[in-house]
């Protein structure tokens, strides 16, 4: 929690204003942030200085792992975060590749589970990594990347947290996640949870201990219409201790994640937080 608040304070104190053409809203911006999460000791990085909706963040991650490409699929598993980008953004609405209501196109999990090869076949990056890790193999390229510049025009948004590298050291699994662009009041709240859960879950289904998750962010920003709430409300609050996450131990394979796991297989204990803050969202 301390590192999150320090990043927010750093943006407020040292950020520079950057115009943003896509959303039309300028952002107070810093470059480079390194965060880490202690999965080994179950220090679940949920924001405590406002109410955090962790189940929606986990549902979003499950949707990515399943290769979902429609905001309707995300809604069905308890996550509304893709409605606006799929249905309210003019650039995407006018894009001839959009296949209709709720279509997100070839984003995130579509690339993770079905990267298109030149010969027309597809590559399942996630299965490869899980199979190797299950067999104790780290080929120094246990990487899942959603970032496919050749297909940007086929999706509603370029992936933000775009690459995940898994590393095995003895029987301990580590994760390094890379993010090109981060909406610190809204998105990071979800992304911190997702890095933690991704490592905890993959460690569980591949039979390893979880170590740390490292989260590397290039452009970290606060939108202009979020600044007052962050500076004058959220940053004046004292954080509470980190809660703990309990994952259903019956989750044992990638197939389980694909078939029956829901957001209710994840329970948080010991969560104490300040009142909710509703931050504006820029589409
Ligand atoms: N401008 C912007 N910021 C983002 O963080 C973001 C995007 N766009 N587009 C793609 C995804 C969607 N994400 C989102 C979208 C909405 C919330 C959001 O509204 N969160 C609320 C409540 C969530 C709920 O009730 O389930 C929050 O208070 O955290 C969070 C992340 C993260 N990403
Ligand atoms: O997981 C996510 C997804 C998106 N974001 C934020 C970061 C930016 O504010 C927008 C994306 O805008 P771009 O113009 O494509 O950079 O969404 C996030 O923080 N986390």
Coordinates of C-alpha atoms and ligand atoms in Angstrom, one line a residue:
X1 CA 0.0 0.0 0.0
X2 CA 2.9 2.3 0.9
X3 CA 4.4 2.0 -2.6
X4 CA 1.0 2.8 -4.2
X5 CA 0.6 6.0 -2.1
X6 CA 4.1 7.0 -2.8
X7 CA 3.5 6.7 -6.6
X8 CA 0.3 8.7 -6.3
X9 CA 2.1 11.4 -4.3
X10 CA 5.0 11.4 -6.7
X11 CA 2.6 12.1 -9.6
X12 CA 1.0 14.9 -7.7
X13 CA 4.3 16.5 -6.7
X14 CA 6.5 15.9 -9.8
X15 CA 4.1 14.9 -12.6
X16 CA 4.0 16.8 -15.9
X17 CA 0.9 17.6 -17.9
X18 CA 0.6 15.6 -21.1
X19 CA -2.2 16.0 -23.6
X20 CA -4.0 12.8 -24.6
X21 CA -5.5 12.7 -28.1
X22 CA -7.3 9.4 -27.6
X23 CA -9.4 10.4 -24.7
X24 CA -9.3 14.2 -25.0
X25 CA -8.4 14.5 -21.3
X26 CA -4.9 15.5 -20.3
X27 CA -3.0 13.6 -17.6
X28 CA -0.5 14.4 -14.9
X29 CA 2.3 11.9 -15.8
X30 CA 5.5 10.4 -14.5
X31 CA 7.7 7.9 -16.3
X32 CA 8.9 4.6 -14.7
X33 CA 7.4 3.0 -11.6
X34 CA 8.6 -0.3 -10.0
X35 CA 6.2 -2.0 -7.7
X36 CA 6.5 -5.4 -6.1
X37 CA 4.0 -7.7 -4.3
X38 CA 4.9 -10.3 -1.6
X39 CA 2.9 -13.3 -2.8
X40 CA 5.0 -15.7 -0.6
X41 CA 3.7 -14.0 2.5
X42 CA 0.2 -13.4 1.2
X43 CA 0.3 -9.6 1.4
X44 CA -2.6 -9.0 -0.9
X45 CA -2.1 -5.6 -2.5
X46 CA -5.7 -4.3 -2.2
X47 CA -6.1 -0.5 -1.9
X48 CA -7.3 0.3 1.6
X49 CA -7.6 4.1 1.3
X50 CA -10.8 3.6 -0.7
X51 CA -13.1 0.6 -1.2
X52 CA -11.6 -1.8 -3.8
X53 CA -13.7 -4.1 -5.9
X54 CA -11.3 -7.0 -6.0
X55 CA -13.7 -9.6 -7.4
X56 CA -14.2 -7.6 -10.6
X57 CA -10.4 -7.3 -11.0
X58 CA -10.0 -11.1 -10.6
X59 CA -12.9 -11.7 -13.0
X60 CA -11.2 -9.5 -15.6
X61 CA -8.0 -11.6 -15.2
X62 CA -10.0 -14.8 -15.6
X63 CA -11.5 -13.4 -18.8
X64 CA -8.0 -12.7 -20.2
X65 CA -6.8 -16.2 -19.3
X66 CA -9.8 -17.7 -21.1
X67 CA -9.1 -15.6 -24.2
X68 CA -12.4 -13.7 -24.1
X69 CA -13.0 -11.1 -26.9
X70 CA -16.5 -9.7 -25.9
X71 CA -17.5 -7.3 -23.2
X72 CA -20.6 -9.5 -22.8
X73 CA -18.4 -12.5 -21.7
X74 CA -16.7 -10.3 -19.2
X75 CA -20.1 -9.1 -17.8
X76 CA -21.3 -12.7 -17.5
X77 CA -18.4 -13.5 -15.1
X78 CA -18.9 -10.3 -13.1
X79 CA -16.8 -7.6 -14.7
X80 CA -18.2 -4.5 -16.4
X81 CA -14.9 -2.8 -17.1
X82 CA -14.9 -3.5 -20.9
X83 CA -18.3 -2.1 -21.7
X84 CA -17.1 1.4 -22.4
X85 CA -14.1 0.5 -24.6
X86 CA -16.2 -2.0 -26.6
X87 CA -19.3 0.2 -27.1
X88 CA -18.6 3.9 -26.4
X89 CA -15.4 4.7 -28.1
X90 CA -15.9 6.5 -31.5
X91 CA -12.6 5.3 -33.0
X92 CA -13.6 1.7 -32.4
X93 CA -17.3 2.2 -33.3
X94 CA -16.1 3.5 -36.7
X95 CA -13.6 0.8 -37.2
X96 CA -14.7 -1.7 -39.9
X97 CA -13.1 -4.6 -38.0
X98 CA -15.6 -4.2 -35.1
X99 CA -18.0 -7.1 -35.3
X100 CA -20.9 -5.5 -33.5
X101 CA -22.2 -4.9 -30.0
X102 CA -19.7 -5.8 -27.2
X103 CA -16.9 -6.9 -29.6
X104 CA -13.5 -6.1 -28.3
X105 CA -11.6 -7.6 -31.2
X106 CA -8.2 -9.2 -31.0
X107 CA -7.0 -7.9 -27.6
X108 CA -5.4 -9.4 -24.5
X109 CA -6.4 -13.0 -24.1
X110 CA -7.1 -13.5 -27.8
X111 CA -3.4 -12.9 -28.3
X112 CA -2.5 -14.9 -25.2
X113 CA -4.4 -18.0 -26.3
X114 CA -4.6 -17.6 -30.1
X115 CA -1.6 -15.7 -31.5
X116 CA -2.0 -16.0 -35.3
X117 CA 0.9 -17.6 -37.1
X118 CA 1.8 -16.8 -40.7
X119 CA 0.6 -20.3 -41.8
X120 CA -2.9 -19.7 -40.4
X121 CA -2.5 -21.9 -37.3
X122 CA -2.6 -20.4 -33.8
X123 CA -0.2 -20.4 -30.9
X124 CA -1.5 -20.9 -27.3
X125 CA 1.2 -19.0 -25.3
X126 CA -0.4 -19.6 -21.9
X127 CA -0.6 -23.4 -22.4
X128 CA 3.1 -23.5 -23.4
X129 CA 4.1 -21.7 -20.3
X130 CA 1.9 -23.7 -17.9
X131 CA 3.1 -27.0 -19.3
X132 CA 6.8 -26.0 -19.0
X133 CA 6.4 -24.8 -15.5
X134 CA 4.5 -27.9 -14.5
X135 CA 7.5 -29.9 -15.7
X136 CA 9.9 -27.7 -13.8
X137 CA 11.2 -26.1 -17.0
X138 CA 12.1 -22.4 -17.2
X139 CA 13.6 -21.9 -20.7
X140 CA 14.2 -18.2 -19.9
X141 CA 11.4 -17.4 -22.2
X142 CA 8.3 -18.3 -20.2
X143 CA 6.6 -15.2 -21.6
X144 CA 3.0 -14.4 -22.4
X145 CA 2.6 -11.3 -24.4
X146 CA -0.6 -9.7 -25.5
X147 CA 1.3 -7.0 -27.4
X148 CA 0.9 -7.6 -31.1
X149 CA 1.5 -4.3 -33.0
X150 CA 0.6 -5.9 -36.3
X151 CA -3.0 -6.4 -35.1
X152 CA -3.6 -3.2 -33.1
X153 CA -6.3 -2.1 -35.7
X154 CA -8.1 -5.3 -35.0
X155 CA -8.8 -4.5 -31.3
X156 CA -10.6 -1.8 -29.3
X157 CA -7.5 -0.8 -27.2
X158 CA -3.9 -1.7 -27.1
X159 CA -3.1 -3.9 -24.1
X160 CA -1.9 -1.9 -21.1
X161 CA -0.4 -4.6 -18.9
X162 CA 0.9 -6.3 -21.9
X163 CA 3.6 -8.9 -21.0
X164 CA 4.1 -11.4 -18.2
X165 CA 7.4 -13.3 -17.7
X166 CA 7.5 -16.3 -15.3
X167 CA 10.8 -17.4 -13.8
X168 CA 11.6 -20.5 -11.7
X169 CA 14.3 -20.4 -9.1
X170 CA 14.5 -23.8 -7.4
X171 CA 10.9 -24.5 -6.5
X172 CA 9.8 -20.9 -6.3
X173 CA 8.0 -19.1 -9.1
X174 CA 8.4 -15.4 -9.8
X175 CA 6.5 -13.1 -12.1
X176 CA 7.6 -9.9 -13.9
X177 CA 4.8 -7.9 -15.5
X178 CA 5.2 -5.0 -17.8
X179 CA 2.7 -2.2 -18.3
X180 CA 3.0 0.6 -20.9
X181 CA 0.3 2.9 -19.7
X182 CA -1.4 3.1 -16.2
X183 CA -4.4 5.0 -15.0
X184 CA -3.2 5.0 -11.4
X185 CA -6.5 5.9 -9.6
X186 CA -8.6 3.3 -11.5
X187 CA -6.6 0.8 -13.5
X188 CA -3.7 0.2 -11.1
X189 CA -6.1 -0.7 -8.3
X190 CA -7.1 -3.7 -10.6
X191 CA -3.6 -4.3 -12.1
X192 CA -1.9 -4.8 -8.7
X193 CA -4.5 -7.4 -7.8
X194 CA -4.1 -9.1 -11.2
X195 CA -0.3 -9.4 -10.9
X196 CA -0.6 -11.0 -7.4
X197 CA -3.4 -13.4 -8.4
X198 CA -1.7 -14.4 -11.7
X199 CA 1.4 -15.5 -9.8
X200 CA -0.5 -17.2 -7.0
X201 CA -2.8 -19.0 -9.4
X202 CA 0.0 -20.2 -11.8
X203 CA 2.1 -21.3 -8.8
X204 CA -0.9 -23.3 -7.5
X205 CA -1.7 -25.1 -10.7
X206 CA 2.0 -25.8 -11.6
X207 CA 3.0 -27.1 -8.1
X208 CA 5.4 -24.4 -7.1
X209 CA 5.8 -22.0 -4.2
X210 CA 5.0 -18.4 -5.1
X211 CA 7.7 -15.8 -4.6
X212 CA 7.4 -12.2 -5.5
X213 CA 5.5 -10.5 -8.4
X214 CA 7.4 -7.5 -9.9
X215 CA 5.4 -4.9 -11.7
X216 CA 7.1 -2.5 -14.1
X217 CA 5.2 0.5 -15.4
X218 CA 6.4 3.0 -18.1
X219 CA 3.8 5.8 -18.2
X220 CA 1.9 6.3 -14.9
X221 CA -0.8 9.0 -14.9
X222 CA -3.7 10.6 -13.2
X223 CA -6.4 12.1 -15.5
X224 CA -7.1 15.8 -14.9
X225 CA -10.7 15.0 -13.8
X226 CA -9.4 12.6 -11.1
X227 CA -6.7 14.8 -9.6
X228 CA -8.7 16.6 -7.0
X229 CA -10.2 13.4 -5.5
X230 CA -6.8 11.8 -5.4
X231 CA -4.9 14.8 -3.9
X232 CA -7.6 16.1 -1.5
X233 CA -9.4 13.0 -0.5
X234 CA -7.5 9.7 -1.1
X235 CA -4.1 10.9 -0.3
X236 CA -5.2 12.4 3.0
X237 CA -6.2 9.0 4.4
X238 CA -4.1 6.6 6.5
X239 CA -3.8 3.1 5.0
X240 CA -4.8 0.0 6.8
X241 CA -2.7 -3.3 6.9
X242 CA -2.8 -5.5 3.9
X243 CA -5.5 -8.2 3.8
X244 CA -5.0 -11.9 2.8
X245 CA -6.3 -13.8 -0.2
X246 CA -7.6 -17.3 -0.1
X247 CA -7.8 -19.2 -3.4
X248 CA -9.9 -22.4 -3.6
X249 CA -7.4 -25.2 -3.3
X250 CA -9.5 -27.3 -5.7
X251 CA -8.2 -25.2 -8.6
X252 CA -5.5 -27.5 -10.0
X253 CA -5.2 -27.0 -13.8
X254 CA -5.6 -24.6 -16.6
X255 CA -8.7 -26.6 -17.6
X256 CA -10.2 -25.8 -14.2
X257 CA -9.6 -22.1 -14.9
X258 CA -11.2 -22.4 -18.3
X259 CA -14.2 -24.4 -17.2
X260 CA -15.6 -23.8 -13.7
X261 CA -13.6 -21.3 -11.8
X262 CA -15.5 -18.1 -10.9
X263 CA -14.7 -14.9 -9.0
X264 CA -16.2 -16.6 -5.9
X265 CA -13.3 -19.0 -5.7
X266 CA -11.3 -16.1 -4.4
X267 CA -11.9 -14.8 -0.8
X268 CA -10.3 -11.9 1.0
X269 CA -10.0 -11.8 4.8
X270 CA -8.9 -9.0 7.0
X271 CA -9.9 -6.2 4.6
X272 CA -10.4 -2.9 6.3
X273 CA -10.8 0.2 4.1
X274 CA -11.9 3.8 3.9
X275 CA -15.1 4.9 2.2
X276 CA -15.6 4.3 -1.6
X277 CA -14.4 7.0 -4.0
X278 CA -15.9 7.1 -7.5
X279 CA -13.2 8.2 -10.0
X280 CA -14.2 9.4 -13.4
X281 CA -13.3 7.0 -16.3
X282 CA -12.0 8.4 -19.6
X283 CA -13.0 6.3 -22.7
Ligands
LIG1 N1 -9.1 5.2 -18.8 C1 -9.0 3.9 -18.6 N2 -8.6 3.5 -17.4 C2 -8.5 2.1 -17.2 O1 -8.0 1.8 -16.0 C3 -8.8 1.2 -18.2 C4 -9.3 1.7 -19.4 N3 -9.4 3.0 -19.6 N4 -9.7 0.8 -20.4 C5 -9.5 -0.6 -20.3 C6 -9.5 -1.1 -18.9 C7 -10.8 -1.2 -18.1 N5 -10.4 -1.0 -16.8 C8 -11.2 -0.5 -15.7 C9 -12.4 0.0 -16.1 C10 -13.3 0.5 -15.1 C11 -12.9 0.4 -13.8 C12 -13.8 0.9 -12.7 O2 -14.8 1.6 -13.0 N6 -13.6 0.6 -11.5 C13 -14.4 1.1 -10.4 C14 -15.5 0.2 -10.0 C15 -15.5 -1.2 -10.5 C16 -16.7 -2.1 -10.1 O3 -17.7 -1.6 -9.5 O4 -16.6 -3.3 -10.5 C17 -13.5 1.4 -9.2 O5 -13.9 2.2 -8.3 O6 -12.5 0.7 -9.1 C18 -11.6 -0.2 -13.4 C19 -10.8 -0.6 -14.4 C20 -8.9 -0.8 -16.7 N7 -8.7 -0.2 -18.0
LIG2 O1 -5.3 -2.8 -17.3 C1 -5.4 -1.6 -17.6 C2 -5.9 -1.2 -18.8 C3 -6.0 0.1 -19.1 N1 -5.4 1.0 -18.3 C4 -5.5 2.5 -18.6 C5 -4.2 3.2 -19.0 C6 -4.7 4.4 -19.8 O2 -5.2 5.4 -19.0 C7 -5.9 3.7 -20.6 C8 -5.5 3.2 -21.9 O3 -5.2 4.3 -22.7 P1 -4.1 4.3 -23.9 O4 -4.4 5.6 -24.6 O5 -4.3 3.1 -24.7 O6 -2.8 4.3 -23.2 O7 -6.3 2.6 -19.8 C9 -4.9 0.6 -17.1 O8 -4.4 1.5 -16.3 N2 -4.8 -0.7 -16.8

